[in-house]
PDB file of C-alpha atoms in Angstrom:
ATOM      1  CA  MET A   1      22.098 -51.456 -44.539  1.00  0.00           C
ATOM      2  CA  LYS A   2      22.929 -50.981 -40.851  1.00  0.00           C
ATOM      3  CA  GLU A   3      25.494 -48.288 -40.117  1.00  0.00           C
ATOM      4  CA  SER A   4      28.578 -49.443 -38.242  1.00  0.00           C
ATOM      5  CA  VAL A   5      28.940 -48.080 -34.720  1.00  0.00           C
ATOM      6  CA  ASN A   6      32.337 -47.245 -33.277  1.00  0.00           C
ATOM      7  CA  GLU A   7      31.652 -48.167 -29.655  1.00  0.00           C
ATOM      8  CA  GLY A   8      35.061 -46.970 -28.475  1.00  0.00           C
ATOM      9  CA  ALA A   9      34.450 -43.489 -29.871  1.00  0.00           C
ATOM     10  CA  ALA A  10      30.929 -43.472 -28.414  1.00  0.00           C
ATOM     11  CA  VAL A  11      32.214 -44.429 -24.959  1.00  0.00           C
ATOM     12  CA  THR A  12      34.984 -41.806 -25.112  1.00  0.00           C
ATOM     13  CA  ALA A  13      32.439 -39.143 -26.077  1.00  0.00           C
ATOM     14  CA  LEU A  14      30.150 -40.261 -23.267  1.00  0.00           C
ATOM     15  CA  LYS A  15      32.931 -40.065 -20.699  1.00  0.00           C
ATOM     16  CA  LYS A  16      33.645 -36.463 -21.757  1.00  0.00           C
ATOM     17  CA  ALA A  17      29.948 -35.554 -21.762  1.00  0.00           C
ATOM     18  CA  LEU A  18      29.399 -36.960 -18.266  1.00  0.00           C
ATOM     19  CA  ASP A  19      32.430 -35.026 -17.039  1.00  0.00           C
ATOM     20  CA  LEU A  20      30.966 -31.803 -18.458  1.00  0.00           C
ATOM     21  CA  LYS A  21      27.805 -32.505 -16.421  1.00  0.00           C
ATOM     22  CA  PHE A  22      29.963 -32.893 -13.292  1.00  0.00           C
ATOM     23  CA  GLY A  23      29.644 -36.666 -13.016  1.00  0.00           C
ATOM     24  CA  LYS A  24      32.144 -37.966 -10.476  1.00  0.00           C
ATOM     25  CA  ASP A  25      34.522 -40.940 -10.555  1.00  0.00           C
ATOM     26  CA  ILE A  26      33.734 -41.764 -14.188  1.00  0.00           C
ATOM     27  CA  VAL A  27      35.031 -45.206 -15.106  1.00  0.00           C
ATOM     28  CA  VAL A  28      34.909 -47.122 -18.369  1.00  0.00           C
ATOM     29  CA  MET A  29      35.179 -50.882 -18.025  1.00  0.00           C
ATOM     30  CA  ASP A  30      36.153 -52.830 -21.133  1.00  0.00           C
ATOM     31  CA  LEU A  31      34.383 -56.189 -20.872  1.00  0.00           C
ATOM     32  CA  ARG A  32      35.265 -57.435 -24.360  1.00  0.00           C
ATOM     33  CA  GLY A  33      36.525 -60.989 -24.204  1.00  0.00           C
ATOM     34  CA  ILE A  34      35.413 -61.603 -20.613  1.00  0.00           C
ATOM     35  CA  SER A  35      31.623 -61.211 -20.797  1.00  0.00           C
ATOM     36  CA  THR A  36      28.711 -61.521 -23.177  1.00  0.00           C
ATOM     37  CA  VAL A  37      26.634 -59.065 -21.109  1.00  0.00           C
ATOM     38  CA  ALA A  38      28.121 -56.015 -22.858  1.00  0.00           C
ATOM     39  CA  ASP A  39      31.341 -54.737 -24.381  1.00  0.00           C
ATOM     40  CA  TYR A  40      31.547 -51.732 -22.048  1.00  0.00           C
ATOM     41  CA  PHE A  41      30.213 -50.530 -18.726  1.00  0.00           C
ATOM     42  CA  VAL A  42      30.356 -46.797 -18.144  1.00  0.00           C
ATOM     43  CA  ILE A  43      29.968 -45.941 -14.455  1.00  0.00           C
ATOM     44  CA  ALA A  44      29.587 -42.514 -12.866  1.00  0.00           C
ATOM     45  CA  THR A  45      28.435 -41.027  -9.586  1.00  0.00           C
ATOM     46  CA  GLY A  46      25.940 -38.202  -9.207  1.00  0.00           C
ATOM     47  CA  THR A  47      25.223 -36.139  -6.115  1.00  0.00           C
ATOM     48  CA  SER A  48      21.418 -35.887  -6.335  1.00  0.00           C
ATOM     49  CA  GLN A  49      18.384 -37.277  -8.122  1.00  0.00           C
ATOM     50  CA  PRO A  50      18.220 -34.257 -10.491  1.00  0.00           C
ATOM     51  CA  GLN A  51      21.886 -34.686 -11.365  1.00  0.00           C
ATOM     52  CA  LEU A  52      21.444 -38.418 -11.997  1.00  0.00           C
ATOM     53  CA  ALA A  53      18.532 -37.574 -14.311  1.00  0.00           C
ATOM     54  CA  ALA A  54      20.682 -35.012 -16.132  1.00  0.00           C
ATOM     55  CA  LEU A  55      23.523 -37.516 -16.470  1.00  0.00           C
ATOM     56  CA  ALA A  56      21.085 -40.111 -17.822  1.00  0.00           C
ATOM     57  CA  LYS A  57      19.716 -37.644 -20.385  1.00  0.00           C
ATOM     58  CA  THR A  58      23.255 -36.745 -21.439  1.00  0.00           C
ATOM     59  CA  ALA A  59      24.174 -40.422 -21.776  1.00  0.00           C
ATOM     60  CA  GLU A  60      21.136 -41.125 -23.926  1.00  0.00           C
ATOM     61  CA  GLU A  61      21.732 -38.123 -26.181  1.00  0.00           C
ATOM     62  CA  THR A  62      25.446 -38.839 -26.571  1.00  0.00           C
ATOM     63  CA  LEU A  63      25.190 -42.549 -27.315  1.00  0.00           C
ATOM     64  CA  THR A  64      22.175 -42.103 -29.602  1.00  0.00           C
ATOM     65  CA  ALA A  65      24.139 -39.487 -31.557  1.00  0.00           C
ATOM     66  CA  HIS A  66      26.846 -42.135 -32.021  1.00  0.00           C
ATOM     67  CA  GLY A  67      24.407 -44.656 -33.461  1.00  0.00           C
ATOM     68  CA  LEU A  68      23.587 -46.727 -30.385  1.00  0.00           C
ATOM     69  CA  ARG A  69      19.967 -47.442 -29.520  1.00  0.00           C
ATOM     70  CA  LEU A  70      18.608 -47.423 -25.975  1.00  0.00           C
ATOM     71  CA  SER A  71      16.870 -50.736 -25.360  1.00  0.00           C
ATOM     72  CA  HIS A  72      16.098 -50.591 -21.638  1.00  0.00           C
ATOM     73  CA  THR A  73      16.131 -48.163 -18.713  1.00  0.00           C
ATOM     74  CA  GLU A  74      15.752 -48.801 -14.996  1.00  0.00           C
ATOM     75  CA  GLY A  75      15.776 -46.625 -11.891  1.00  0.00           C
ATOM     76  CA  MET A  76      14.962 -43.215 -13.346  1.00  0.00           C
ATOM     77  CA  ASN A  77      12.536 -42.502 -10.494  1.00  0.00           C
ATOM     78  CA  THR A  78      14.593 -43.867  -7.616  1.00  0.00           C
ATOM     79  CA  GLY A  79      17.428 -41.362  -7.611  1.00  0.00           C
ATOM     80  CA  ASN A  80      20.041 -43.840  -6.421  1.00  0.00           C
ATOM     81  CA  TRP A  81      20.922 -46.050  -9.416  1.00  0.00           C
ATOM     82  CA  VAL A  82      20.019 -45.518 -13.044  1.00  0.00           C
ATOM     83  CA  LEU A  83      20.802 -48.191 -15.615  1.00  0.00           C
ATOM     84  CA  LEU A  84      20.737 -47.436 -19.344  1.00  0.00           C
ATOM     85  CA  ASP A  85      21.154 -50.484 -21.580  1.00  0.00           C
ATOM     86  CA  PHE A  86      22.391 -49.767 -25.093  1.00  0.00           C
ATOM     87  CA  GLY A  87      23.195 -53.414 -25.791  1.00  0.00           C
ATOM     88  CA  SER A  88      26.944 -53.306 -26.197  1.00  0.00           C
ATOM     89  CA  VAL A  89      27.269 -50.370 -23.783  1.00  0.00           C
ATOM     90  CA  ILE A  90      25.600 -50.319 -20.369  1.00  0.00           C
ATOM     91  CA  VAL A  91      25.630 -47.099 -18.364  1.00  0.00           C
ATOM     92  CA  HIS A  92      25.407 -47.260 -14.560  1.00  0.00           C
ATOM     93  CA  LEU A  93      24.756 -43.971 -12.746  1.00  0.00           C
ATOM     94  CA  PHE A  94      24.845 -44.180  -8.958  1.00  0.00           C
ATOM     95  CA  ASP A  95      24.532 -42.011  -5.912  1.00  0.00           C
ATOM     96  CA  ASN A  96      27.639 -42.308  -3.736  1.00  0.00           C
ATOM     97  CA  GLU A  97      26.191 -44.805  -1.239  1.00  0.00           C
ATOM     98  CA  ASN A  98      25.003 -47.263  -3.880  1.00  0.00           C
ATOM     99  CA  ARG A  99      28.205 -46.895  -5.907  1.00  0.00           C
ATOM    100  CA  GLN A 100      30.187 -48.033  -2.876  1.00  0.00           C
ATOM    101  CA  PHE A 101      27.708 -50.789  -1.992  1.00  0.00           C
ATOM    102  CA  TYR A 102      27.542 -52.413  -5.446  1.00  0.00           C
ATOM    103  CA  ASN A 103      31.220 -51.750  -6.258  1.00  0.00           C
ATOM    104  CA  LEU A 104      31.014 -52.925  -9.873  1.00  0.00           C
ATOM    105  CA  GLU A 105      34.716 -52.319 -10.318  1.00  0.00           C
ATOM    106  CA  ARG A 106      35.362 -55.098  -7.797  1.00  0.00           C
ATOM    107  CA  VAL A 107      32.628 -57.405  -9.112  1.00  0.00           C
ATOM    108  CA  TRP A 108      33.965 -57.083 -12.671  1.00  0.00           C
ATOM    109  CA  GLY A 109      37.592 -57.031 -11.523  1.00  0.00           C
ATOM    110  CA  ASP A 110      38.839 -58.843 -14.654  1.00  0.00           C
ATOM    111  CA  ALA A 111      37.810 -55.909 -16.856  1.00  0.00           C
ATOM    112  CA  LYS A 112      40.258 -53.324 -18.118  1.00  0.00           C
ATOM    113  CA  ILE A 113      39.366 -50.057 -16.360  1.00  0.00           C
ATOM    114  CA  THR A 114      40.002 -46.489 -17.437  1.00  0.00           C
ATOM    115  CA  GLU A 115      39.277 -43.527 -15.186  1.00  0.00           C
TER     116      GLU A 115
END
């Protein structure tokens, strides 16, 4: 029997964990009811490639500990945008320039946002 995952608790824990790793401008976007892509986007900014890698590792450890399974990763070697797809939760980790360029908060402007 599959164990139930409390996505809200997982996202809250992730937000705290990213903050402890000095992620900047951490935003949780609640996409429930407006998209089938995911229930949540978690977005954070890192200041360097090593920090983005550390944030990605923290995200994977935190969400896995809450019962979510990583299904896809992109950008780990680029150092400017890392995407971690956990199905119902998608984590976007950007450098500052790409965060401003892609501006997911504007693109997904209908989502409820918490900072």
